[in-house]
């Protein structure tokens, strides 16, 4: 675990958070500053700072699990099964929390290309 990681604190129970989904590898919880009517974060229990790191260390099974859970949550929560899945990787892409997470957002129109 990295030092002073807010998502490790959430996963470890130091910061009380309701999990919308959890299993041995992954948890999901509502984003504290939602950018859409529904905004869920899917987060591996293991600390990987970025997608790039996880692709090397976590391997395809973990990444597959994250997308599987993101897809199930999006399909269940998004109106008419519509949702967007986003991973911000690195500062240049807008990543602010350096513990890999998948955003699952739904409930409004999303422009393409994204801003
Ligand atoms: P990023 O910008 O790294 O892709 O996304 C980080 C996300 O984590 C942001 O959408 C932000 O609102 C969310 N976030 C930051 N701190 C907390 C927290 O303590 N609890 C929850 N539930 N979400 C958080
Ligand atoms: Zn962490």
JSON list of C-alpha atoms and ligand atoms in Angstrom, two decimals:
[
{"chain": "A", "resi": 1, "resn": "UNK", "atom": "CA", "xyz": [0.00, 0.00, 0.00]},
{"chain": "A", "resi": 2, "resn": "UNK", "atom": "CA", "xyz": [1.23, 3.48, -0.81]},
{"chain": "A", "resi": 3, "resn": "UNK", "atom": "CA", "xyz": [1.51, 6.05, 1.95]},
{"chain": "A", "resi": 4, "resn": "UNK", "atom": "CA", "xyz": [-1.38, 8.47, 2.33]},
{"chain": "A", "resi": 5, "resn": "UNK", "atom": "CA", "xyz": [-3.59, 6.95, -0.32]},
{"chain": "A", "resi": 6, "resn": "UNK", "atom": "CA", "xyz": [-7.21, 8.01, 0.10]},
{"chain": "A", "resi": 7, "resn": "UNK", "atom": "CA", "xyz": [-8.58, 5.00, -1.80]},
{"chain": "A", "resi": 8, "resn": "UNK", "atom": "CA", "xyz": [-6.48, 2.59, 0.29]},
{"chain": "A", "resi": 9, "resn": "UNK", "atom": "CA", "xyz": [-8.00, 4.30, 3.36]},
{"chain": "A", "resi": 10, "resn": "UNK", "atom": "CA", "xyz": [-11.50, 3.78, 1.94]},
{"chain": "A", "resi": 11, "resn": "UNK", "atom": "CA", "xyz": [-10.80, 0.14, 1.06]},
{"chain": "A", "resi": 12, "resn": "UNK", "atom": "CA", "xyz": [-9.20, -0.49, 4.44]},
{"chain": "A", "resi": 13, "resn": "UNK", "atom": "CA", "xyz": [-12.17, 1.01, 6.31]},
{"chain": "A", "resi": 14, "resn": "UNK", "atom": "CA", "xyz": [-10.31, 4.01, 7.72]},
{"chain": "A", "resi": 15, "resn": "UNK", "atom": "CA", "xyz": [-12.69, 6.27, 5.80]},
{"chain": "A", "resi": 16, "resn": "UNK", "atom": "CA", "xyz": [-16.22, 4.94, 6.14]},
{"chain": "A", "resi": 17, "resn": "UNK", "atom": "CA", "xyz": [-17.75, 4.53, 2.68]},
{"chain": "A", "resi": 18, "resn": "UNK", "atom": "CA", "xyz": [-20.72, 2.51, 1.46]},
{"chain": "A", "resi": 19, "resn": "UNK", "atom": "CA", "xyz": [-19.68, -0.01, -1.15]},
{"chain": "A", "resi": 20, "resn": "UNK", "atom": "CA", "xyz": [-22.08, -0.44, -4.06]},
{"chain": "A", "resi": 21, "resn": "UNK", "atom": "CA", "xyz": [-20.21, -3.62, -5.00]},
{"chain": "A", "resi": 22, "resn": "UNK", "atom": "CA", "xyz": [-17.37, -5.57, -3.44]},
{"chain": "A", "resi": 23, "resn": "UNK", "atom": "CA", "xyz": [-15.55, -8.84, -3.87]},
{"chain": "A", "resi": 24, "resn": "UNK", "atom": "CA", "xyz": [-12.09, -10.08, -3.06]},
{"chain": "A", "resi": 25, "resn": "UNK", "atom": "CA", "xyz": [-10.41, -8.02, -5.78]},
{"chain": "A", "resi": 26, "resn": "UNK", "atom": "CA", "xyz": [-12.54, -4.96, -6.41]},
{"chain": "A", "resi": 27, "resn": "UNK", "atom": "CA", "xyz": [-14.79, -2.43, -4.66]},
{"chain": "A", "resi": 28, "resn": "UNK", "atom": "CA", "xyz": [-17.15, 0.21, -6.08]},
{"chain": "A", "resi": 29, "resn": "UNK", "atom": "CA", "xyz": [-18.43, 3.36, -4.40]},
{"chain": "A", "resi": 30, "resn": "UNK", "atom": "CA", "xyz": [-20.02, 6.68, -5.32]},
{"chain": "A", "resi": 31, "resn": "UNK", "atom": "CA", "xyz": [-17.69, 9.51, -6.36]},
{"chain": "A", "resi": 32, "resn": "UNK", "atom": "CA", "xyz": [-17.65, 12.27, -3.74]},
{"chain": "A", "resi": 33, "resn": "UNK", "atom": "CA", "xyz": [-17.87, 14.98, -6.46]},
{"chain": "A", "resi": 34, "resn": "UNK", "atom": "CA", "xyz": [-20.11, 13.45, -9.12]},
{"chain": "A", "resi": 35, "resn": "UNK", "atom": "CA", "xyz": [-19.82, 14.85, -12.64]},
{"chain": "A", "resi": 36, "resn": "UNK", "atom": "CA", "xyz": [-23.02, 13.13, -13.78]},
{"chain": "A", "resi": 37, "resn": "UNK", "atom": "CA", "xyz": [-26.32, 12.11, -12.16]},
{"chain": "A", "resi": 38, "resn": "UNK", "atom": "CA", "xyz": [-24.73, 8.72, -11.49]},
{"chain": "A", "resi": 39, "resn": "UNK", "atom": "CA", "xyz": [-20.96, 8.49, -10.93]},
{"chain": "A", "resi": 40, "resn": "UNK", "atom": "CA", "xyz": [-19.39, 5.34, -9.52]},
{"chain": "A", "resi": 41, "resn": "UNK", "atom": "CA", "xyz": [-15.72, 4.47, -9.08]},
{"chain": "A", "resi": 42, "resn": "UNK", "atom": "CA", "xyz": [-14.57, 0.88, -9.52]},
{"chain": "A", "resi": 43, "resn": "UNK", "atom": "CA", "xyz": [-11.31, 0.35, -7.65]},
{"chain": "A", "resi": 44, "resn": "UNK", "atom": "CA", "xyz": [-8.99, -2.62, -7.21]},
{"chain": "A", "resi": 45, "resn": "UNK", "atom": "CA", "xyz": [-8.24, -3.49, -3.59]},
{"chain": "A", "resi": 46, "resn": "UNK", "atom": "CA", "xyz": [-4.55, -3.74, -4.49]},
{"chain": "A", "resi": 47, "resn": "UNK", "atom": "CA", "xyz": [-2.75, -0.43, -4.82]},
{"chain": "A", "resi": 48, "resn": "UNK", "atom": "CA", "xyz": [-1.60, 0.31, -8.37]},
{"chain": "A", "resi": 49, "resn": "UNK", "atom": "CA", "xyz": [-0.94, 4.01, -8.95]},
{"chain": "A", "resi": 50, "resn": "UNK", "atom": "CA", "xyz": [-2.01, 4.06, -12.59]},
{"chain": "A", "resi": 51, "resn": "UNK", "atom": "CA", "xyz": [-3.44, 1.89, -15.34]},
{"chain": "A", "resi": 52, "resn": "UNK", "atom": "CA", "xyz": [0.05, 1.69, -16.78]},
{"chain": "A", "resi": 53, "resn": "UNK", "atom": "CA", "xyz": [1.35, 0.29, -13.49]},
{"chain": "A", "resi": 54, "resn": "UNK", "atom": "CA", "xyz": [-1.53, -2.15, -13.14]},
{"chain": "A", "resi": 55, "resn": "UNK", "atom": "CA", "xyz": [-1.13, -3.40, -16.68]},
{"chain": "A", "resi": 56, "resn": "UNK", "atom": "CA", "xyz": [2.38, -4.44, -15.72]},
{"chain": "A", "resi": 57, "resn": "UNK", "atom": "CA", "xyz": [1.82, -5.63, -12.15]},
{"chain": "A", "resi": 58, "resn": "UNK", "atom": "CA", "xyz": [-1.82, -6.63, -11.92]},
{"chain": "A", "resi": 59, "resn": "UNK", "atom": "CA", "xyz": [-2.04, -8.41, -15.21]},
{"chain": "A", "resi": 60, "resn": "UNK", "atom": "CA", "xyz": [-4.97, -9.01, -17.52]},
{"chain": "A", "resi": 61, "resn": "UNK", "atom": "CA", "xyz": [-7.11, -10.82, -14.95]},
{"chain": "A", "resi": 62, "resn": "UNK", "atom": "CA", "xyz": [-7.35, -7.77, -12.70]},
{"chain": "A", "resi": 63, "resn": "UNK", "atom": "CA", "xyz": [-7.98, -5.41, -15.60]},
{"chain": "A", "resi": 64, "resn": "UNK", "atom": "CA", "xyz": [-10.66, -7.73, -16.96]},
{"chain": "A", "resi": 65, "resn": "UNK", "atom": "CA", "xyz": [-12.32, -7.86, -13.58]},
{"chain": "A", "resi": 66, "resn": "UNK", "atom": "CA", "xyz": [-12.38, -4.06, -13.31]},
{"chain": "A", "resi": 67, "resn": "UNK", "atom": "CA", "xyz": [-14.07, -3.72, -16.70]},
{"chain": "A", "resi": 68, "resn": "UNK", "atom": "CA", "xyz": [-16.49, -6.55, -15.98]},
{"chain": "A", "resi": 69, "resn": "UNK", "atom": "CA", "xyz": [-17.63, -4.88, -12.76]},
{"chain": "A", "resi": 70, "resn": "UNK", "atom": "CA", "xyz": [-17.76, -1.46, -14.45]},
{"chain": "A", "resi": 71, "resn": "UNK", "atom": "CA", "xyz": [-19.90, -2.90, -17.23]},
{"chain": "A", "resi": 72, "resn": "UNK", "atom": "CA", "xyz": [-22.29, -4.63, -14.84]},
{"chain": "A", "resi": 73, "resn": "UNK", "atom": "CA", "xyz": [-22.71, -1.47, -12.75]},
{"chain": "A", "resi": 74, "resn": "UNK", "atom": "CA", "xyz": [-23.15, 0.73, -15.79]},
{"chain": "A", "resi": 75, "resn": "UNK", "atom": "CA", "xyz": [-25.75, -1.54, -17.34]},
{"chain": "A", "resi": 76, "resn": "UNK", "atom": "CA", "xyz": [-27.67, -1.70, -14.08]},
{"chain": "A", "resi": 77, "resn": "UNK", "atom": "CA", "xyz": [-27.50, 2.01, -13.24]},
{"chain": "A", "resi": 78, "resn": "UNK", "atom": "CA", "xyz": [-27.43, 3.82, -16.58]},
{"chain": "A", "resi": 79, "resn": "UNK", "atom": "CA", "xyz": [-30.72, 4.90, -18.17]},
{"chain": "A", "resi": 80, "resn": "UNK", "atom": "CA", "xyz": [-31.55, 2.50, -21.00]},
{"chain": "A", "resi": 81, "resn": "UNK", "atom": "CA", "xyz": [-28.29, 0.73, -20.25]},
{"chain": "A", "resi": 82, "resn": "UNK", "atom": "CA", "xyz": [-26.22, 3.71, -21.47]},
{"chain": "A", "resi": 83, "resn": "UNK", "atom": "CA", "xyz": [-23.09, 4.72, -19.60]},
{"chain": "A", "resi": 84, "resn": "UNK", "atom": "CA", "xyz": [-19.53, 5.87, -20.13]},
{"chain": "A", "resi": 85, "resn": "UNK", "atom": "CA", "xyz": [-16.38, 4.27, -18.70]},
{"chain": "A", "resi": 86, "resn": "UNK", "atom": "CA", "xyz": [-13.30, 6.47, -18.20]},
{"chain": "A", "resi": 87, "resn": "UNK", "atom": "CA", "xyz": [-9.80, 5.93, -16.83]},
{"chain": "A", "resi": 88, "resn": "UNK", "atom": "CA", "xyz": [-7.64, 9.03, -16.46]},
{"chain": "A", "resi": 89, "resn": "UNK", "atom": "CA", "xyz": [-4.02, 7.90, -16.64]},
{"chain": "A", "resi": 90, "resn": "UNK", "atom": "CA", "xyz": [-1.41, 10.39, -15.45]},
{"chain": "A", "resi": 91, "resn": "UNK", "atom": "CA", "xyz": [-1.48, 14.12, -14.76]},
{"chain": "A", "resi": 92, "resn": "UNK", "atom": "CA", "xyz": [-1.65, 15.01, -18.45]},
{"chain": "A", "resi": 93, "resn": "UNK", "atom": "CA", "xyz": [-4.95, 13.10, -18.67]},
{"chain": "A", "resi": 94, "resn": "UNK", "atom": "CA", "xyz": [-6.38, 14.64, -15.51]},
{"chain": "A", "resi": 95, "resn": "UNK", "atom": "CA", "xyz": [-5.69, 11.88, -12.98]},
{"chain": "A", "resi": 96, "resn": "UNK", "atom": "CA", "xyz": [-5.83, 13.28, -9.44]},
{"chain": "A", "resi": 97, "resn": "UNK", "atom": "CA", "xyz": [-5.97, 10.15, -7.24]},
{"chain": "A", "resi": 98, "resn": "UNK", "atom": "CA", "xyz": [-3.02, 7.84, -7.82]},
{"chain": "A", "resi": 99, "resn": "UNK", "atom": "CA", "xyz": [-4.76, 4.55, -7.06]},
{"chain": "A", "resi": 100, "resn": "UNK", "atom": "CA", "xyz": [-6.17, 3.07, -10.26]},
{"chain": "A", "resi": 101, "resn": "UNK", "atom": "CA", "xyz": [-9.91, 3.58, -10.63]},
{"chain": "A", "resi": 102, "resn": "UNK", "atom": "CA", "xyz": [-12.51, 3.28, -13.36]},
{"chain": "A", "resi": 103, "resn": "UNK", "atom": "CA", "xyz": [-15.16, 6.00, -13.58]},
{"chain": "A", "resi": 104, "resn": "UNK", "atom": "CA", "xyz": [-18.64, 4.76, -14.56]},
{"chain": "A", "resi": 105, "resn": "UNK", "atom": "CA", "xyz": [-20.84, 7.76, -15.37]},
{"chain": "A", "resi": 106, "resn": "UNK", "atom": "CA", "xyz": [-24.39, 7.94, -16.64]},
{"chain": "A", "resi": 107, "resn": "UNK", "atom": "CA", "xyz": [-27.62, 9.90, -16.60]},
{"chain": "A", "resi": 108, "resn": "UNK", "atom": "CA", "xyz": [-26.82, 12.73, -18.99]},
{"chain": "A", "resi": 109, "resn": "UNK", "atom": "CA", "xyz": [-25.48, 13.29, -22.49]},
{"chain": "A", "resi": 110, "resn": "UNK", "atom": "CA", "xyz": [-21.71, 12.92, -22.89]},
{"chain": "A", "resi": 111, "resn": "UNK", "atom": "CA", "xyz": [-20.04, 14.78, -25.71]},
{"chain": "A", "resi": 112, "resn": "UNK", "atom": "CA", "xyz": [-17.62, 13.09, -28.07]},
{"chain": "A", "resi": 113, "resn": "UNK", "atom": "CA", "xyz": [-14.76, 13.79, -28.35]},
{"chain": "A", "resi": 114, "resn": "UNK", "atom": "CA", "xyz": [-14.47, 14.37, -24.59]},
{"chain": "A", "resi": 115, "resn": "UNK", "atom": "CA", "xyz": [-13.09, 17.68, -23.33]},
{"chain": "B", "resi": 1, "resn": "LIG", "atom": "P1", "xyz": [-9.30, 11.12, -11.22]},
{"chain": "B", "resi": 1, "resn": "LIG", "atom": "O1", "xyz": [-9.31, 12.61, -11.41]},
{"chain": "B", "resi": 1, "resn": "LIG", "atom": "O2", "xyz": [-8.04, 10.67, -10.50]},
{"chain": "B", "resi": 1, "resn": "LIG", "atom": "O3", "xyz": [-9.57, 10.32, -12.45]},
{"chain": "B", "resi": 1, "resn": "LIG", "atom": "O4", "xyz": [-10.54, 10.80, -10.28]},
{"chain": "B", "resi": 1, "resn": "LIG", "atom": "C1", "xyz": [-10.49, 10.86, -8.88]},
{"chain": "B", "resi": 1, "resn": "LIG", "atom": "C2", "xyz": [-11.91, 10.88, -8.41]},
{"chain": "B", "resi": 1, "resn": "LIG", "atom": "O5", "xyz": [-11.92, 10.55, -7.03]},
{"chain": "B", "resi": 1, "resn": "LIG", "atom": "C3", "xyz": [-12.57, 12.26, -8.54]},
{"chain": "B", "resi": 1, "resn": "LIG", "atom": "O6", "xyz": [-13.72, 12.15, -9.36]},
{"chain": "B", "resi": 1, "resn": "LIG", "atom": "C4", "xyz": [-12.90, 12.64, -7.11]},
{"chain": "B", "resi": 1, "resn": "LIG", "atom": "O7", "xyz": [-14.12, 13.33, -6.99]},
{"chain": "B", "resi": 1, "resn": "LIG", "atom": "C5", "xyz": [-12.92, 11.31, -6.39]},
{"chain": "B", "resi": 1, "resn": "LIG", "atom": "N1", "xyz": [-12.58, 11.36, -4.99]},
{"chain": "B", "resi": 1, "resn": "LIG", "atom": "C6", "xyz": [-11.51, 12.01, -4.45]},
{"chain": "B", "resi": 1, "resn": "LIG", "atom": "N2", "xyz": [-11.48, 11.83, -3.11]},
{"chain": "B", "resi": 1, "resn": "LIG", "atom": "C7", "xyz": [-12.54, 11.05, -2.80]},
{"chain": "B", "resi": 1, "resn": "LIG", "atom": "C8", "xyz": [-13.04, 10.53, -1.58]},
{"chain": "B", "resi": 1, "resn": "LIG", "atom": "O8", "xyz": [-12.50, 10.74, -0.49]},
{"chain": "B", "resi": 1, "resn": "LIG", "atom": "N3", "xyz": [-14.17, 9.76, -1.65]},
{"chain": "B", "resi": 1, "resn": "LIG", "atom": "C9", "xyz": [-14.79, 9.50, -2.84]},
{"chain": "B", "resi": 1, "resn": "LIG", "atom": "N4", "xyz": [-15.90, 8.73, -2.78]},
{"chain": "B", "resi": 1, "resn": "LIG", "atom": "N5", "xyz": [-14.35, 9.99, -4.01]},
{"chain": "B", "resi": 1, "resn": "LIG", "atom": "C10", "xyz": [-13.23, 10.74, -4.00]},
{"chain": "B", "resi": 2, "resn": "LIG", "atom": "ZN1", "xyz": [-4.04, 3.07, -2.73]}
]
